[in-house]
C-alpha cells in the first residue's frame, strides 16, 4: 500500500511538472533574445519561434524563409513543410520535453497554427559562434612535434581526430550529462582494440551521473573516478591531440565534453603522468634520459625539504663535518625551528605560484621573478630563513615543474606538507612511515579497475619497455598488457638498418 502511494505521488508530480507547448513558449517570451513571427501574409498561419542568440541567421534567411514563402500555397501539413525545406535535420513531434530541449539548443519551432501541439523542429543552430579557432596547446608545451590541441567545439575535435586516425574502427558515442546544462559528452575508442569492459564501465558511469551543470571535463573526471578521496588523478587530462591519439591507439578510452578543450583518458597509471609526447619525437636515448630526469625531479621535490627538517631536527650526526660548518653558520641567527622555517618558505613559494598563475602573463612573469628574488633575499637578511634552505626550496619548486601533467604537479605540491610535518614529529622514521602509507594508498588505487601502480605492482616485465625509459621502437611493438586490449600487436618492428648493412 505504501509503495502504491509513493508511486502515485511520483507519477502525479511528474505530470504536474510536464509543461505544455504553450507554457514553454510563454516562458521563453520573457527573454529578450526570443523571437516569434509569421512569414506568411496571413497572420494566423505558420509561426516560427527561436532564440536569435542561438541560431545561424544566414540559415534562417537563406534555407528556410525563401522556401516557405515560395511554397505557402502548397503547405497544408508539417510533412509537406519538411519536404520543401532543404535541411536534413528536421524533426516533427509533439513531445514537449523534446521541443524544450531542442529550442534551447538552437532549433527553430515551426507550427502551422498557434494552438497546435504538433510542430517541426528545424536545426539552424550556430555551432561555431563563441568558440575559438586557434587550437594551439597553451598549457602543455612541446619543443618538438605538432602543436595541435583541442578546442571547446566537439565537432571540430572529432574532425581533428578523424584526420589523424584514418580508420572506420574509431567509434564516437554521445551521452547527454547535466539536468540543466544538457552537456554533450562523447566517448571514443577503437573498436576491436579497446577492451569492451573499459568501454562499458565508462558508458555506465556516465549514464548514471545525476548532476545539474557540467562546465568542464574535469568535473566528469571527478564524478566517474574510482576513488574520489585521493589527491592523485586517476584519469589523464590533456589538451594535446597527439597524446590522446597515442592513448587511443594503445587501447584506452577517451572522453570529451562540449565546452571543454581538455580530453580525459583511462585507464591511466601513475607512469602515464610522467610521459611527455616529446619522448617519442626525440631519439630513444635522449627521450629516456629526459623521462628519468622528470622522475628523479619528482622524488627530489617530495623528499628534499622533509629530509632537511629531519636531519636538522633529529639526525645531525649524519651531516659530513665539512658541511656542518656552513649549515650552522647559515642558521646561527634564525630564531625558528627548521619545520617553521621550511613551512614559511614553502607557503611563500605557493603564494608566488598562485599569484603568477592568476595574473596576466606579463605581470605574472614579473611578479614571479622580482617577488622571488626580493622575498628570498629579504628573508635571508632578516634571519627568517637560512640561505641553504632557500636554495633547497627553490630547487624543489623547480623540480615540481618538470611534471608534464598539471594535475599531478598539484598532487606533488600537496604531498610535501604531510611529509614535512611527519619529519618534524618523528624525523627519518616519520618520513618512512609517511612513505609506507603513501605506497599502501597507491597500491589500493585503481583506474577503471586497472591497478594504478602497474607495471610496478602488479609486476609486469613485458610492459617496462615504455615506462621508466622509452625503448627503441623495435621493442615497443605491443600494446600495454595491463590494458588487456583485444589486439596486442601494434606494428611489425621490421629489420634494423645495421642488420641490413651487415648482410
JSON list of C-alpha atoms in Angstrom, two decimals, residues 109-225:
[
{"chain": "A", "resi": 109, "resn": "UNK", "atom": "CA", "xyz": [10.00, 25.63, -33.68]},
{"chain": "A", "resi": 110, "resn": "UNK", "atom": "CA", "xyz": [7.55, 25.82, -36.59]},
{"chain": "A", "resi": 111, "resn": "UNK", "atom": "CA", "xyz": [3.76, 25.50, -36.06]},
{"chain": "A", "resi": 112, "resn": "UNK", "atom": "CA", "xyz": [1.00, 25.82, -38.62]},
{"chain": "A", "resi": 113, "resn": "UNK", "atom": "CA", "xyz": [-1.50, 27.17, -36.05]},
{"chain": "A", "resi": 114, "resn": "UNK", "atom": "CA", "xyz": [-0.87, 28.83, -32.70]},
{"chain": "A", "resi": 115, "resn": "UNK", "atom": "CA", "xyz": [-2.94, 26.22, -30.91]},
{"chain": "A", "resi": 116, "resn": "UNK", "atom": "CA", "xyz": [-1.12, 23.25, -32.48]},
{"chain": "A", "resi": 117, "resn": "UNK", "atom": "CA", "xyz": [0.78, 20.93, -30.16]},
{"chain": "A", "resi": 118, "resn": "UNK", "atom": "CA", "xyz": [2.50, 19.22, -33.08]},
{"chain": "A", "resi": 119, "resn": "UNK", "atom": "CA", "xyz": [5.42, 21.18, -34.50]},
{"chain": "A", "resi": 120, "resn": "UNK", "atom": "CA", "xyz": [8.50, 20.86, -36.70]},
{"chain": "A", "resi": 121, "resn": "UNK", "atom": "CA", "xyz": [11.93, 21.32, -35.12]},
{"chain": "A", "resi": 122, "resn": "UNK", "atom": "CA", "xyz": [14.47, 22.64, -37.64]},
{"chain": "A", "resi": 123, "resn": "UNK", "atom": "CA", "xyz": [18.17, 22.64, -36.79]},
{"chain": "A", "resi": 124, "resn": "UNK", "atom": "CA", "xyz": [19.59, 26.09, -37.56]},
{"chain": "A", "resi": 125, "resn": "UNK", "atom": "CA", "xyz": [21.96, 26.37, -34.60]},
{"chain": "A", "resi": 126, "resn": "UNK", "atom": "CA", "xyz": [25.15, 28.37, -34.90]},
{"chain": "A", "resi": 127, "resn": "UNK", "atom": "CA", "xyz": [27.55, 25.72, -33.62]},
{"chain": "A", "resi": 128, "resn": "UNK", "atom": "CA", "xyz": [30.73, 27.79, -34.09]},
{"chain": "A", "resi": 129, "resn": "UNK", "atom": "CA", "xyz": [29.62, 31.06, -32.51]},
{"chain": "A", "resi": 130, "resn": "UNK", "atom": "CA", "xyz": [31.66, 31.88, -29.42]},
{"chain": "A", "resi": 131, "resn": "UNK", "atom": "CA", "xyz": [34.29, 29.18, -29.94]},
{"chain": "A", "resi": 132, "resn": "UNK", "atom": "CA", "xyz": [37.95, 29.95, -30.55]},
{"chain": "A", "resi": 133, "resn": "UNK", "atom": "CA", "xyz": [39.51, 28.88, -33.83]},
{"chain": "A", "resi": 134, "resn": "UNK", "atom": "CA", "xyz": [43.10, 28.83, -32.56]},
{"chain": "A", "resi": 135, "resn": "UNK", "atom": "CA", "xyz": [43.82, 25.30, -31.37]},
{"chain": "A", "resi": 136, "resn": "UNK", "atom": "CA", "xyz": [47.44, 25.54, -30.30]},
{"chain": "A", "resi": 137, "resn": "UNK", "atom": "CA", "xyz": [48.27, 23.98, -26.94]},
{"chain": "A", "resi": 138, "resn": "UNK", "atom": "CA", "xyz": [48.54, 26.66, -24.26]},
{"chain": "A", "resi": 139, "resn": "UNK", "atom": "CA", "xyz": [49.49, 24.73, -21.13]},
{"chain": "A", "resi": 140, "resn": "UNK", "atom": "CA", "xyz": [51.32, 21.66, -22.48]},
{"chain": "A", "resi": 141, "resn": "UNK", "atom": "CA", "xyz": [54.23, 22.99, -24.47]},
{"chain": "A", "resi": 142, "resn": "UNK", "atom": "CA", "xyz": [56.41, 20.90, -26.74]},
{"chain": "A", "resi": 143, "resn": "UNK", "atom": "CA", "xyz": [59.62, 21.99, -28.47]},
{"chain": "A", "resi": 144, "resn": "UNK", "atom": "CA", "xyz": [59.46, 19.10, -30.95]},
{"chain": "A", "resi": 145, "resn": "UNK", "atom": "CA", "xyz": [56.32, 17.69, -32.55]},
{"chain": "A", "resi": 146, "resn": "UNK", "atom": "CA", "xyz": [52.88, 19.02, -33.53]},
{"chain": "A", "resi": 147, "resn": "UNK", "atom": "CA", "xyz": [51.34, 21.91, -31.62]},
{"chain": "A", "resi": 148, "resn": "UNK", "atom": "CA", "xyz": [47.74, 20.91, -32.35]},
{"chain": "A", "resi": 149, "resn": "UNK", "atom": "CA", "xyz": [45.37, 20.97, -29.38]},
{"chain": "A", "resi": 150, "resn": "UNK", "atom": "CA", "xyz": [41.66, 20.54, -28.79]},
{"chain": "A", "resi": 151, "resn": "UNK", "atom": "CA", "xyz": [39.10, 23.37, -28.68]},
{"chain": "A", "resi": 152, "resn": "UNK", "atom": "CA", "xyz": [35.72, 23.77, -26.99]},
{"chain": "A", "resi": 153, "resn": "UNK", "atom": "CA", "xyz": [33.76, 22.58, -30.03]},
{"chain": "A", "resi": 154, "resn": "UNK", "atom": "CA", "xyz": [33.23, 18.80, -30.13]},
{"chain": "A", "resi": 155, "resn": "UNK", "atom": "CA", "xyz": [32.63, 18.68, -33.89]},
{"chain": "A", "resi": 156, "resn": "UNK", "atom": "CA", "xyz": [35.99, 20.34, -34.57]},
{"chain": "A", "resi": 157, "resn": "UNK", "atom": "CA", "xyz": [37.69, 17.93, -32.17]},
{"chain": "A", "resi": 158, "resn": "UNK", "atom": "CA", "xyz": [36.12, 14.92, -33.90]},
{"chain": "A", "resi": 159, "resn": "UNK", "atom": "CA", "xyz": [37.24, 16.35, -37.24]},
{"chain": "A", "resi": 160, "resn": "UNK", "atom": "CA", "xyz": [40.84, 16.61, -35.99]},
{"chain": "A", "resi": 161, "resn": "UNK", "atom": "CA", "xyz": [40.77, 13.05, -34.64]},
{"chain": "A", "resi": 162, "resn": "UNK", "atom": "CA", "xyz": [39.25, 11.64, -37.85]},
{"chain": "A", "resi": 163, "resn": "UNK", "atom": "CA", "xyz": [42.05, 13.22, -39.84]},
{"chain": "A", "resi": 164, "resn": "UNK", "atom": "CA", "xyz": [44.68, 11.77, -37.52]},
{"chain": "A", "resi": 165, "resn": "UNK", "atom": "CA", "xyz": [43.22, 8.25, -37.12]},
{"chain": "A", "resi": 166, "resn": "UNK", "atom": "CA", "xyz": [42.01, 7.26, -40.58]},
{"chain": "A", "resi": 167, "resn": "UNK", "atom": "CA", "xyz": [40.04, 4.17, -39.60]},
{"chain": "A", "resi": 168, "resn": "UNK", "atom": "CA", "xyz": [36.37, 3.25, -39.53]},
{"chain": "A", "resi": 169, "resn": "UNK", "atom": "CA", "xyz": [37.06, 1.43, -36.25]},
{"chain": "A", "resi": 170, "resn": "UNK", "atom": "CA", "xyz": [37.26, 4.80, -34.46]},
{"chain": "A", "resi": 171, "resn": "UNK", "atom": "CA", "xyz": [33.88, 4.96, -32.72]},
{"chain": "A", "resi": 172, "resn": "UNK", "atom": "CA", "xyz": [32.28, 8.06, -31.13]},
{"chain": "A", "resi": 173, "resn": "UNK", "atom": "CA", "xyz": [29.34, 7.63, -28.75]},
{"chain": "A", "resi": 174, "resn": "UNK", "atom": "CA", "xyz": [27.32, 10.58, -27.44]},
{"chain": "A", "resi": 175, "resn": "UNK", "atom": "CA", "xyz": [25.77, 10.82, -23.95]},
{"chain": "A", "resi": 176, "resn": "UNK", "atom": "CA", "xyz": [23.97, 13.85, -22.52]},
{"chain": "A", "resi": 177, "resn": "UNK", "atom": "CA", "xyz": [25.01, 14.82, -18.97]},
{"chain": "A", "resi": 178, "resn": "UNK", "atom": "CA", "xyz": [23.57, 17.55, -16.75]},
{"chain": "A", "resi": 179, "resn": "UNK", "atom": "CA", "xyz": [19.90, 18.15, -15.99]},
{"chain": "A", "resi": 180, "resn": "UNK", "atom": "CA", "xyz": [20.25, 21.88, -16.73]},
{"chain": "A", "resi": 181, "resn": "UNK", "atom": "CA", "xyz": [23.32, 22.18, -18.97]},
{"chain": "A", "resi": 182, "resn": "UNK", "atom": "CA", "xyz": [22.45, 19.18, -21.23]},
{"chain": "A", "resi": 183, "resn": "UNK", "atom": "CA", "xyz": [26.16, 18.90, -21.93]},
{"chain": "A", "resi": 184, "resn": "UNK", "atom": "CA", "xyz": [27.14, 16.72, -24.86]},
{"chain": "A", "resi": 185, "resn": "UNK", "atom": "CA", "xyz": [29.71, 14.17, -23.69]},
{"chain": "A", "resi": 186, "resn": "UNK", "atom": "CA", "xyz": [31.42, 11.91, -26.23]},
{"chain": "A", "resi": 187, "resn": "UNK", "atom": "CA", "xyz": [33.16, 8.59, -25.53]},
{"chain": "A", "resi": 188, "resn": "UNK", "atom": "CA", "xyz": [35.56, 7.46, -28.25]},
{"chain": "A", "resi": 189, "resn": "UNK", "atom": "CA", "xyz": [37.72, 4.38, -28.71]},
{"chain": "A", "resi": 190, "resn": "UNK", "atom": "CA", "xyz": [38.98, 1.91, -31.31]},
{"chain": "A", "resi": 191, "resn": "UNK", "atom": "CA", "xyz": [36.57, -0.95, -31.93]},
{"chain": "A", "resi": 192, "resn": "UNK", "atom": "CA", "xyz": [38.37, -4.28, -32.00]},
{"chain": "A", "resi": 193, "resn": "UNK", "atom": "CA", "xyz": [41.29, -2.99, -29.93]},
{"chain": "A", "resi": 194, "resn": "UNK", "atom": "CA", "xyz": [39.95, -1.39, -26.75]},
{"chain": "A", "resi": 195, "resn": "UNK", "atom": "CA", "xyz": [38.81, -3.74, -24.00]},
{"chain": "A", "resi": 196, "resn": "UNK", "atom": "CA", "xyz": [34.95, -3.81, -24.06]},
{"chain": "A", "resi": 197, "resn": "UNK", "atom": "CA", "xyz": [34.85, -3.87, -20.24]},
{"chain": "A", "resi": 198, "resn": "UNK", "atom": "CA", "xyz": [36.53, -0.47, -20.06]},
{"chain": "A", "resi": 199, "resn": "UNK", "atom": "CA", "xyz": [34.10, 0.94, -22.63]},
{"chain": "A", "resi": 200, "resn": "UNK", "atom": "CA", "xyz": [31.09, -0.46, -20.78]},
{"chain": "A", "resi": 201, "resn": "UNK", "atom": "CA", "xyz": [32.35, 0.83, -17.42]},
{"chain": "A", "resi": 202, "resn": "UNK", "atom": "CA", "xyz": [32.75, 4.39, -18.74]},
{"chain": "A", "resi": 203, "resn": "UNK", "atom": "CA", "xyz": [29.39, 4.21, -20.50]},
{"chain": "A", "resi": 204, "resn": "UNK", "atom": "CA", "xyz": [27.54, 3.08, -17.38]},
{"chain": "A", "resi": 205, "resn": "UNK", "atom": "CA", "xyz": [29.22, 5.62, -15.11]},
{"chain": "A", "resi": 206, "resn": "UNK", "atom": "CA", "xyz": [28.31, 8.48, -17.43]},
{"chain": "A", "resi": 207, "resn": "UNK", "atom": "CA", "xyz": [24.72, 7.34, -17.84]},
{"chain": "A", "resi": 208, "resn": "UNK", "atom": "CA", "xyz": [24.30, 7.06, -14.06]},
{"chain": "A", "resi": 209, "resn": "UNK", "atom": "CA", "xyz": [25.50, 10.62, -13.42]},
{"chain": "A", "resi": 210, "resn": "UNK", "atom": "CA", "xyz": [22.97, 12.92, -11.79]},
{"chain": "A", "resi": 211, "resn": "UNK", "atom": "CA", "xyz": [24.26, 16.48, -11.92]},
{"chain": "A", "resi": 212, "resn": "UNK", "atom": "CA", "xyz": [22.85, 19.88, -12.85]},
{"chain": "A", "resi": 213, "resn": "UNK", "atom": "CA", "xyz": [25.65, 21.81, -14.60]},
{"chain": "A", "resi": 214, "resn": "UNK", "atom": "CA", "xyz": [28.75, 20.43, -16.30]},
{"chain": "A", "resi": 215, "resn": "UNK", "atom": "CA", "xyz": [31.23, 23.14, -17.25]},
{"chain": "A", "resi": 216, "resn": "UNK", "atom": "CA", "xyz": [34.37, 21.14, -17.96]},
{"chain": "A", "resi": 217, "resn": "UNK", "atom": "CA", "xyz": [35.58, 17.58, -18.47]},
{"chain": "A", "resi": 218, "resn": "UNK", "atom": "CA", "xyz": [37.50, 17.83, -15.17]},
{"chain": "A", "resi": 219, "resn": "UNK", "atom": "CA", "xyz": [34.15, 17.65, -13.37]},
{"chain": "A", "resi": 220, "resn": "UNK", "atom": "CA", "xyz": [33.33, 14.43, -15.22]},
{"chain": "A", "resi": 221, "resn": "UNK", "atom": "CA", "xyz": [36.79, 13.16, -14.26]},
{"chain": "A", "resi": 222, "resn": "UNK", "atom": "CA", "xyz": [35.93, 13.60, -10.56]},
{"chain": "A", "resi": 223, "resn": "UNK", "atom": "CA", "xyz": [32.43, 12.15, -10.85]},
{"chain": "A", "resi": 224, "resn": "UNK", "atom": "CA", "xyz": [33.34, 8.91, -12.62]},
{"chain": "A", "resi": 225, "resn": "UNK", "atom": "CA", "xyz": [36.65, 8.26, -10.86]}
]
